[in-house]
PDB file of C-alpha atoms and ligand atoms in Angstrom:
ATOM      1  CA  UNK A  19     163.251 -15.871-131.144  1.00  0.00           C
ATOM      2  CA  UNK A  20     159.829 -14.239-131.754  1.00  0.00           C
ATOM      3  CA  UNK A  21     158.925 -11.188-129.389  1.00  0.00           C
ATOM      4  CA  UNK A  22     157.344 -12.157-126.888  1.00  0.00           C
ATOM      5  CA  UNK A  23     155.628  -9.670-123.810  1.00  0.00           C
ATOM      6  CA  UNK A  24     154.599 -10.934-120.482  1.00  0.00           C
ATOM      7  CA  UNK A  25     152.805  -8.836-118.092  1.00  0.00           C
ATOM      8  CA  UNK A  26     152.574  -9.351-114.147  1.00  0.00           C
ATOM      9  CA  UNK A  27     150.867  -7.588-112.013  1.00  0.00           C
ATOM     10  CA  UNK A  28     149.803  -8.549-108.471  1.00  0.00           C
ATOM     11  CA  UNK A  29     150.749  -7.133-104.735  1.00  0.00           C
ATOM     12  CA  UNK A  30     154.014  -7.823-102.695  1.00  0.00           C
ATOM     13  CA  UNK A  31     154.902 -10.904-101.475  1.00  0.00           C
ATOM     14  CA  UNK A  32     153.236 -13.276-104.355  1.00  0.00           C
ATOM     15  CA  UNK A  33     156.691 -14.545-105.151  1.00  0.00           C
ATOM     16  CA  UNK A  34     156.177 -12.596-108.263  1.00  0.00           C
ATOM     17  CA  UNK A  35     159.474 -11.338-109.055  1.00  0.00           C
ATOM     18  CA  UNK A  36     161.382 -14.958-107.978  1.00  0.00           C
ATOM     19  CA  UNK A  37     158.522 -16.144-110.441  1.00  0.00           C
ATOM     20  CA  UNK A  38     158.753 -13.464-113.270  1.00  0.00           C
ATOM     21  CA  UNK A  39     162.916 -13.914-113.167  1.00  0.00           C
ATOM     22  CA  UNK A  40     163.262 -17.363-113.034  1.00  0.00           C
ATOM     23  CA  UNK A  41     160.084 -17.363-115.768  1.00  0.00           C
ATOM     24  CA  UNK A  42     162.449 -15.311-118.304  1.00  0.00           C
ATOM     25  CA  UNK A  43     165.484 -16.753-117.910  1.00  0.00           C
ATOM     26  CA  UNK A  44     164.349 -20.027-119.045  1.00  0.00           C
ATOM     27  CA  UNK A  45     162.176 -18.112-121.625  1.00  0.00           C
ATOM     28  CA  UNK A  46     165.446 -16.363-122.882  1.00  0.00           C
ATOM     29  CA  UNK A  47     163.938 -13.365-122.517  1.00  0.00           C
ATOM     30  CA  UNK A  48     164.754  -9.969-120.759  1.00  0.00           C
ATOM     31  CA  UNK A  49     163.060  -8.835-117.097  1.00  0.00           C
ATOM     32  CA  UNK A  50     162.151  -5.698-115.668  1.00  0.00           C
ATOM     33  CA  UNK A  51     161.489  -4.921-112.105  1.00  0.00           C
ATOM     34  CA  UNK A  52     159.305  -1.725-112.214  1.00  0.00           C
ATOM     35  CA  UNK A  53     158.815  -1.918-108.770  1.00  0.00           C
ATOM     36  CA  UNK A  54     162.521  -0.830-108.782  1.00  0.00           C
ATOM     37  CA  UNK A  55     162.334   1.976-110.881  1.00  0.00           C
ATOM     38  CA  UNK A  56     159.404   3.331-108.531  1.00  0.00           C
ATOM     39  CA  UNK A  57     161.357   2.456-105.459  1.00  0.00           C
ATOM     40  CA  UNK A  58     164.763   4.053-106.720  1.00  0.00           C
ATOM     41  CA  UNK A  59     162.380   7.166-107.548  1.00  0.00           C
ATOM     42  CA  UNK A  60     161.469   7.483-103.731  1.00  0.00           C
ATOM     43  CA  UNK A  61     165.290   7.145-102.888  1.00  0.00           C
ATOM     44  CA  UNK A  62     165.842  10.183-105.196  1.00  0.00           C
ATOM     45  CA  UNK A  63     163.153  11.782-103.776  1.00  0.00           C
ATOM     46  CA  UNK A  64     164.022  11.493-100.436  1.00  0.00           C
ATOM     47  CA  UNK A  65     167.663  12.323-100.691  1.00  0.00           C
ATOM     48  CA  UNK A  66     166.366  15.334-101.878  1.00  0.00           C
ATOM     49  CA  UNK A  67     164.628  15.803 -98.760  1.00  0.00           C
ATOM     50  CA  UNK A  68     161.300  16.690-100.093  1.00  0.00           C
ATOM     51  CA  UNK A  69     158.194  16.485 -98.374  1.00  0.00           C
ATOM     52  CA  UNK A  70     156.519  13.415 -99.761  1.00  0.00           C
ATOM     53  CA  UNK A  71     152.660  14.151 -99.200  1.00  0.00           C
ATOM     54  CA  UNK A  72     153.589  17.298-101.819  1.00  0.00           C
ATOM     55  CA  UNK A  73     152.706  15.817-105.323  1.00  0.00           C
ATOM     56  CA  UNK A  74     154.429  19.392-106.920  1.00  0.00           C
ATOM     57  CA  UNK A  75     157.566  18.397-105.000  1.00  0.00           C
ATOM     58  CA  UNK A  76     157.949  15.017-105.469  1.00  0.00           C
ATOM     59  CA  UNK A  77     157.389  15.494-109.044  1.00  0.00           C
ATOM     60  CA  UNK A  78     159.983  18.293-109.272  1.00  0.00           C
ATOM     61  CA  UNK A  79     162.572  16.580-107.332  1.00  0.00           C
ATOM     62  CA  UNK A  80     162.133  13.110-109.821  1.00  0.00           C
ATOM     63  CA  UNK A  81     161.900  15.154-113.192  1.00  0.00           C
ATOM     64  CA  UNK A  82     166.286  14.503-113.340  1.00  0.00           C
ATOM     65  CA  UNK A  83     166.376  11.179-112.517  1.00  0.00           C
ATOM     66  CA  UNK A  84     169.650   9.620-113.748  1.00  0.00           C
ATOM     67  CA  UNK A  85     168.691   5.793-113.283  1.00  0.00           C
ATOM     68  CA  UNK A  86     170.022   2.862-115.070  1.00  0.00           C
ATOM     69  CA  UNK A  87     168.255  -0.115-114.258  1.00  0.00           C
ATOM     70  CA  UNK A  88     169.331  -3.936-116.098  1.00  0.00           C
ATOM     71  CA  UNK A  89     166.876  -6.195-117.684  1.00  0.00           C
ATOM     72  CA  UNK A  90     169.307  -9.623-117.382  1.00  0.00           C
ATOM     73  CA  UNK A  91     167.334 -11.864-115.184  1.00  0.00           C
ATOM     74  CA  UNK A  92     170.347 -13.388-114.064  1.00  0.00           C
ATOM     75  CA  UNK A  93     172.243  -9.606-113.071  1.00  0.00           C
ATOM     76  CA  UNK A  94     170.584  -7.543-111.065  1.00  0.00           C
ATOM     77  CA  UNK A  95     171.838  -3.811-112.445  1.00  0.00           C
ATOM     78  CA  UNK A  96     169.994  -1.013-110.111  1.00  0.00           C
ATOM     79  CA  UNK A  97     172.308   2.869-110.467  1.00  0.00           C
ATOM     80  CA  UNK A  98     171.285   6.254-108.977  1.00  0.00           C
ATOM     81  CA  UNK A  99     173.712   8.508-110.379  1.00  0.00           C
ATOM     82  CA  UNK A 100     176.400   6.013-111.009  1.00  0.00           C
ATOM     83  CA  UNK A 101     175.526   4.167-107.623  1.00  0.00           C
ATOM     84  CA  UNK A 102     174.689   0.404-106.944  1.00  0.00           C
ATOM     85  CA  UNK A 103     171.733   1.442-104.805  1.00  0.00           C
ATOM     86  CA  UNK A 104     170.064  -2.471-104.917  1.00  0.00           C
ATOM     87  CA  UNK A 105     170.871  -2.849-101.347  1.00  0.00           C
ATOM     88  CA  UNK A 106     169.298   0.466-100.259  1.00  0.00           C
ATOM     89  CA  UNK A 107     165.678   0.511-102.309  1.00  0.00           C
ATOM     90  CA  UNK A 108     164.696  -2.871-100.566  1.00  0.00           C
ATOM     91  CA  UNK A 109     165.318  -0.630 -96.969  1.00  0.00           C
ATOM     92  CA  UNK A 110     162.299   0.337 -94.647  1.00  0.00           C
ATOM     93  CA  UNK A 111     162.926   4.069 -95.544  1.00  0.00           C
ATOM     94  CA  UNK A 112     162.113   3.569 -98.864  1.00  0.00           C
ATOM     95  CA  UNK A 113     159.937   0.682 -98.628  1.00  0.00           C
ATOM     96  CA  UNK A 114     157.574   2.891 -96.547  1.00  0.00           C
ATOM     97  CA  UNK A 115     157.605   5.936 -98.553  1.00  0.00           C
ATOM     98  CA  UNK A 116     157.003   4.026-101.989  1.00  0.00           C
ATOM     99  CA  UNK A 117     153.606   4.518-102.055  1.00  0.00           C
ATOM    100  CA  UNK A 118     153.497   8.185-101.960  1.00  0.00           C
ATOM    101  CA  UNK A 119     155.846   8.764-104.450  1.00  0.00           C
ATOM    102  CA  UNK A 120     154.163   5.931-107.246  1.00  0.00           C
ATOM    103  CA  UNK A 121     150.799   7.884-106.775  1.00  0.00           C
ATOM    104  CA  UNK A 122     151.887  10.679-107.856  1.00  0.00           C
ATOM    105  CA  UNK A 123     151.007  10.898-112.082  1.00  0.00           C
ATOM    106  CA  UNK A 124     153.354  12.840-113.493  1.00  0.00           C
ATOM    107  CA  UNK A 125     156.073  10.498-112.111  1.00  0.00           C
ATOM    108  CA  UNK A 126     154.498   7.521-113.232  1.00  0.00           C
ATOM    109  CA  UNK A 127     154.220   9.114-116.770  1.00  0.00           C
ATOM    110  CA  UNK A 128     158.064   9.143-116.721  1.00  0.00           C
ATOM    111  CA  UNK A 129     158.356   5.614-115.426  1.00  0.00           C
ATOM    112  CA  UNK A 130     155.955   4.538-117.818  1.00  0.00           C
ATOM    113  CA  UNK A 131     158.003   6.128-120.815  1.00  0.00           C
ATOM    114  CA  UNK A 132     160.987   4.612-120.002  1.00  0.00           C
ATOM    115  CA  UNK A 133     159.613   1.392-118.891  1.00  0.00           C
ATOM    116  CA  UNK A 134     157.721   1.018-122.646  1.00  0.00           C
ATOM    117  CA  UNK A 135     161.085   1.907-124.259  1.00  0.00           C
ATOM    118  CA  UNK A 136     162.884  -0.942-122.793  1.00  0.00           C
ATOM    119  CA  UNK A 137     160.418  -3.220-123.804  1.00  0.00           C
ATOM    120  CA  UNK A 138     160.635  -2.037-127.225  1.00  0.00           C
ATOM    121  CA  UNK A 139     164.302  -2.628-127.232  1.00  0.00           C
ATOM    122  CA  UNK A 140     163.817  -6.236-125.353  1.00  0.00           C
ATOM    123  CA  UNK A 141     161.343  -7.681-128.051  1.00  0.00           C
ATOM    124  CA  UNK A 142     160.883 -10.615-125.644  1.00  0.00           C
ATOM    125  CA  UNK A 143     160.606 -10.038-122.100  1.00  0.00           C
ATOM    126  CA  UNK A 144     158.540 -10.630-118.512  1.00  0.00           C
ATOM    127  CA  UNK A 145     157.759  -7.309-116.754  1.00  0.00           C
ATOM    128  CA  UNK A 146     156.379  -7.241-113.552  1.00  0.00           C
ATOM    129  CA  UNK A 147     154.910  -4.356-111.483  1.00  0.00           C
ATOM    130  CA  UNK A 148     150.799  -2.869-110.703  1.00  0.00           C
ATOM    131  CA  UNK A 149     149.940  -1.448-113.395  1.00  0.00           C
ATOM    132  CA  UNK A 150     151.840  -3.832-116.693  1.00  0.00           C
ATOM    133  CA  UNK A 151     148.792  -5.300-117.810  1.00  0.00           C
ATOM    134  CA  UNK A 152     146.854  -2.518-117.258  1.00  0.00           C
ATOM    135  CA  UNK A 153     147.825   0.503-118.627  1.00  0.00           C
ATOM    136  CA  UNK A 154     151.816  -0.100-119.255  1.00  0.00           C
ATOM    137  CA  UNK A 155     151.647  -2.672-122.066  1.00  0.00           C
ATOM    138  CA  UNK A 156     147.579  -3.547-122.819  1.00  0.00           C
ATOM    139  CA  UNK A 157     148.408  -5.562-125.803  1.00  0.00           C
ATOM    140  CA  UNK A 158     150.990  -8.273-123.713  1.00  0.00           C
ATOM    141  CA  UNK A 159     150.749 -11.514-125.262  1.00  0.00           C
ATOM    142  CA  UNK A 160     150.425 -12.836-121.814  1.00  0.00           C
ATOM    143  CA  UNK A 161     148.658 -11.084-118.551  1.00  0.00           C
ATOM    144  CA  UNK A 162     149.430 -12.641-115.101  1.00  0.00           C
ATOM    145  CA  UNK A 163     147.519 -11.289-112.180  1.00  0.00           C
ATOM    146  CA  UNK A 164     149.296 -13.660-109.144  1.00  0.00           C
ATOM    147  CA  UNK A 165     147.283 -13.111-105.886  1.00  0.00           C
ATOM    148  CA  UNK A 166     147.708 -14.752-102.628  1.00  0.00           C
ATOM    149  CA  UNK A 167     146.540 -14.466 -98.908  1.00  0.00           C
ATOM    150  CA  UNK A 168     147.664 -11.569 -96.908  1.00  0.00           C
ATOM    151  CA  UNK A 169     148.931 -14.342 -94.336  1.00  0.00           C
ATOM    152  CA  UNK A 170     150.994 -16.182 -97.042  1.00  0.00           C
ATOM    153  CA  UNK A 171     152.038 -12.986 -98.599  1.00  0.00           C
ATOM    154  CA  UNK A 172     153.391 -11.375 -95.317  1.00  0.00           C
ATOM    155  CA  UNK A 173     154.831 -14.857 -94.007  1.00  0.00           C
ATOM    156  CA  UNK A 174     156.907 -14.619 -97.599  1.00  0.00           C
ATOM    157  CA  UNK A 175     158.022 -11.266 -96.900  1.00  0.00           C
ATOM    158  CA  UNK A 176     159.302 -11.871 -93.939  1.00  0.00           C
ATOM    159  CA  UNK A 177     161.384 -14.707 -94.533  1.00  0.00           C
ATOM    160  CA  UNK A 178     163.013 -12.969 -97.444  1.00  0.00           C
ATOM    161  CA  UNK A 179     163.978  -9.454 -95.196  1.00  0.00           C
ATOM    162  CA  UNK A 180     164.386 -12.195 -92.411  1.00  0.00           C
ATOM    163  CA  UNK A 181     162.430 -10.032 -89.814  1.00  0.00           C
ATOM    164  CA  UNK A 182     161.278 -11.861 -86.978  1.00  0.00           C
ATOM    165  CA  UNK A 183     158.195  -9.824 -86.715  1.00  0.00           C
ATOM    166  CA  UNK A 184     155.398 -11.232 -88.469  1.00  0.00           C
ATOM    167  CA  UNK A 185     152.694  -9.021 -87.134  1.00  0.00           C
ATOM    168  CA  UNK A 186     154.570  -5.977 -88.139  1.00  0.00           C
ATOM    169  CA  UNK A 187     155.526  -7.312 -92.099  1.00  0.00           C
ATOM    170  CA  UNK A 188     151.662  -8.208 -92.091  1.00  0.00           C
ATOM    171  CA  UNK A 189     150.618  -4.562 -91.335  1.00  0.00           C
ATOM    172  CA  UNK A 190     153.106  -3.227 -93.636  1.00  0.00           C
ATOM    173  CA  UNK A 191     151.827  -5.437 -96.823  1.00  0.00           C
ATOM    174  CA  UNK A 192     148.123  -4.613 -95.947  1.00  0.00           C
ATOM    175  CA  UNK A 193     148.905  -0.897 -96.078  1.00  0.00           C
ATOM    176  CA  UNK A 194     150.837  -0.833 -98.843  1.00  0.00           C
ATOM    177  CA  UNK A 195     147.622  -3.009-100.720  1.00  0.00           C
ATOM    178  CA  UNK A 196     145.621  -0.862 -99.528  1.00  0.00           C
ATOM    179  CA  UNK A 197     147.342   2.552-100.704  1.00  0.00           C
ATOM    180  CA  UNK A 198     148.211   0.815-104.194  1.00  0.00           C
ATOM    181  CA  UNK A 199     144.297  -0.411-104.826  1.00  0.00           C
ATOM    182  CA  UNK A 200     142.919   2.455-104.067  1.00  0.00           C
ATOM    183  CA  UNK A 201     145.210   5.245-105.544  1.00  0.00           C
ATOM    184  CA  UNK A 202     143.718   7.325-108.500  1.00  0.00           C
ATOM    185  CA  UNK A 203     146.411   7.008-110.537  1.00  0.00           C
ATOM    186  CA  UNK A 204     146.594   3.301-112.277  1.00  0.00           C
ATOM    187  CA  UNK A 205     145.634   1.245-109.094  1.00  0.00           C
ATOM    188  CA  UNK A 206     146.808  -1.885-108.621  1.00  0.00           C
ATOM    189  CA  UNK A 207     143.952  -4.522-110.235  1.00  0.00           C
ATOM    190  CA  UNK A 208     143.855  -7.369-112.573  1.00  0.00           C
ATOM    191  CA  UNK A 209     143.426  -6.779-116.251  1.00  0.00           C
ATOM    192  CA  UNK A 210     140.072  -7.776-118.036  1.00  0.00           C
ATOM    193  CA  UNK A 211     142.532 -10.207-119.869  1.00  0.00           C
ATOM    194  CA  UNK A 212     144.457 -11.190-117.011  1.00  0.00           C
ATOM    195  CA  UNK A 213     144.701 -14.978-116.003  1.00  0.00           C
ATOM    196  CA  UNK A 214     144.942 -14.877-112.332  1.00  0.00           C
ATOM    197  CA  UNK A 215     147.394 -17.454-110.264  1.00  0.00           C
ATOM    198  CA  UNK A 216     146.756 -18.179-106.203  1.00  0.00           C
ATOM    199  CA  UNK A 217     150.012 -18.593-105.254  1.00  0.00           C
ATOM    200  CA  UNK A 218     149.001 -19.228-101.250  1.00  0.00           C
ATOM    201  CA  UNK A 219     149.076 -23.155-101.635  1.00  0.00           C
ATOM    202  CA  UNK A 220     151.698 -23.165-104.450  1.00  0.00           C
ATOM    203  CA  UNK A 221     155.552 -23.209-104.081  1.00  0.00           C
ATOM    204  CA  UNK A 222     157.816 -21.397-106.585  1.00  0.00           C
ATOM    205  CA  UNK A 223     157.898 -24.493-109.033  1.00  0.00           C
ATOM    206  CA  UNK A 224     154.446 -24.978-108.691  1.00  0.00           C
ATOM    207  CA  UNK A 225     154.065 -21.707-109.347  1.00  0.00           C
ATOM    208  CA  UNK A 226     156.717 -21.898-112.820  1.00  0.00           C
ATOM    209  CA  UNK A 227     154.765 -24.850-114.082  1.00  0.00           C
ATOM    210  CA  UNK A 228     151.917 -22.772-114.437  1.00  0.00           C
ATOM    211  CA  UNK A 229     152.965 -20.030-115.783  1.00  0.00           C
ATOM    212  CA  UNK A 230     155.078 -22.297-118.707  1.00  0.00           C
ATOM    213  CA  UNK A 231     151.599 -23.668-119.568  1.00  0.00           C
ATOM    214  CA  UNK A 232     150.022 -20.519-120.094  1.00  0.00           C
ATOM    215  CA  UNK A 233     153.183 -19.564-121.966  1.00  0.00           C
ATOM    216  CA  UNK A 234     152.732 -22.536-124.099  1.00  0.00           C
ATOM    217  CA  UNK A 235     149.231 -21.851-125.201  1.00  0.00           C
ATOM    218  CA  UNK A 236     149.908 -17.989-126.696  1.00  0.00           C
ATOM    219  CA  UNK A 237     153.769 -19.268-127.963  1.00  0.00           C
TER     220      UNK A 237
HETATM  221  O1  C5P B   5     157.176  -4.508-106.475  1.00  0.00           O
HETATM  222  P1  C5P B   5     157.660  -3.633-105.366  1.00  0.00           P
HETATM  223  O2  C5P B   5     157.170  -4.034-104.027  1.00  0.00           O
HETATM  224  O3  C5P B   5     159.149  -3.423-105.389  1.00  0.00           O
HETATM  225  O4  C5P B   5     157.030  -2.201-105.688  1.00  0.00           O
HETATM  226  C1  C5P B   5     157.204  -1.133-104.811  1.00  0.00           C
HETATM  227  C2  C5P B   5     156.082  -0.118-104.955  1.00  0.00           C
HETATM  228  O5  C5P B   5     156.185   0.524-106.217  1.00  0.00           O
HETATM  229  C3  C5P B   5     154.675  -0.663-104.903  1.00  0.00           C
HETATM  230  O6  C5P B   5     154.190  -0.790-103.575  1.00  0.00           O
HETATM  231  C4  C5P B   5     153.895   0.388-105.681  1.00  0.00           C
HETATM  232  O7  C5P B   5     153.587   1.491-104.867  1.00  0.00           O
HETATM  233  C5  C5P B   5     154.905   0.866-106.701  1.00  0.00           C
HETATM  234  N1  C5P B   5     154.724   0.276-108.032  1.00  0.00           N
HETATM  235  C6  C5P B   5     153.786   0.841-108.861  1.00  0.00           C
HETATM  236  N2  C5P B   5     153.633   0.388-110.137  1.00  0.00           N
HETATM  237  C7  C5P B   5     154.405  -0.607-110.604  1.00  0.00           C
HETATM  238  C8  C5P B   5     155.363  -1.220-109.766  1.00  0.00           C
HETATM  239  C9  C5P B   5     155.492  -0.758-108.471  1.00  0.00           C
HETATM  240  O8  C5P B   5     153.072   1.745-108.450  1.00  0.00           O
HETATM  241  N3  C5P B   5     154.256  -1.001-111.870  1.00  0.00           N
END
């Protein structure tokens, strides 16, 4: 098959990574979650028991970062140090110190190293994250910005951590927009190039058709 590189970007609770996985495996290509390398970053960083709001510490604490994450869309493969550590990056400990830890630059120039390397060795793949289209992989044969309302985002979120507390999941994805879109360090924002998707009145096939169609017209 032909390389082929598809970048998507957009906030939490889109359905982008159901959409981006379920979008390369009937592609036949490889995924990457860099949302995962971030969040297994913070996990690092914490365990080290650094104070977060110190960029020099944070950045110290992540420069040995032994993580192996999988690009099979239909195996999940997340290791700190040898340790299945899926499970514990989708926590509230890390999910609420993400932020702080993906701001800071010199950790994102790691992440962004390692996450243009795997590309390289993919040839075809969907990656999904902030910052893909953006600054990651500019010349993607395909940029996906997929947006939705903060209501339908947090009303996703919470169905898939199954909290009962809607207010709460709300306030958490409008902070974490708000920190990500406004950071100095590649915010979170469309691409120029970027066809955007609403996915707030679209379910996740609705959501697939699309994105085969735009497929279609750059395959
Ligand atoms: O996608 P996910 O919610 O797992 O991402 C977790 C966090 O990682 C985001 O809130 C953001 O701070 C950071 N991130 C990033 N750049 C990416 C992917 C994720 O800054 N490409």
């Amino acid at each position: 098959d032909a390389p082929l590189v598809i970048a998507m970007d957009g906030p939490s609770g889109t359905g982008k990574s159901s959409a981006a996985r379920r979008l390369a495996g009937s592609l036949g290509a490889a995924y990457l979650d860099t949302g995962a390398m971030y969040r297994v970053a913070t996990l690092h960083a914490l365990r080290a028991g650094v104070d977060l709001t110190d960029a020099g510490a944070v950045d110290h604490a992540t420069r040995e970062l032994p993580l192996v994450i999988g690009t099979d869309p239909t195996h999940e493969l997340v290791e700190l140090a040898g340790e299945d550590v899926r499970v514990e990056i989708r926590g509230a400990a890390v999910t609420g110190a993400v932020s702080a830890v993906s701001a800071v630059p010199a950790v994102r120039e790691r992440l962004v190293a390692a996450q243009r390397a795997l590309v390289e060795q993919a040839g075809r793949i969907v990656v999904e994250g902030r910052d893909i289209g953006t600054v990651v992989l500019p010349a993607a044969d395909l940029k996906v910005y997929l947006t939705a309302s903060a209501q339908a985002r947090a009303a996703r979120r919470a169905d898939q951590d199954g909290s009962a507390d809607r207010a709460a999941v709300l306030a958490d994805v409008q902070r974490r927009d708000h920190l990500d879109s406004t950071r100095v360090a590649s915010p979170l924002r469309p691409a120029d190039d970027a066809v955007t998707v609403d996915t707030s009145e679209i379910d996740l096939d609705g959501v697939l058709d699309r994105l085969h169609a735009l497929v279609q017209q750059v395959e």
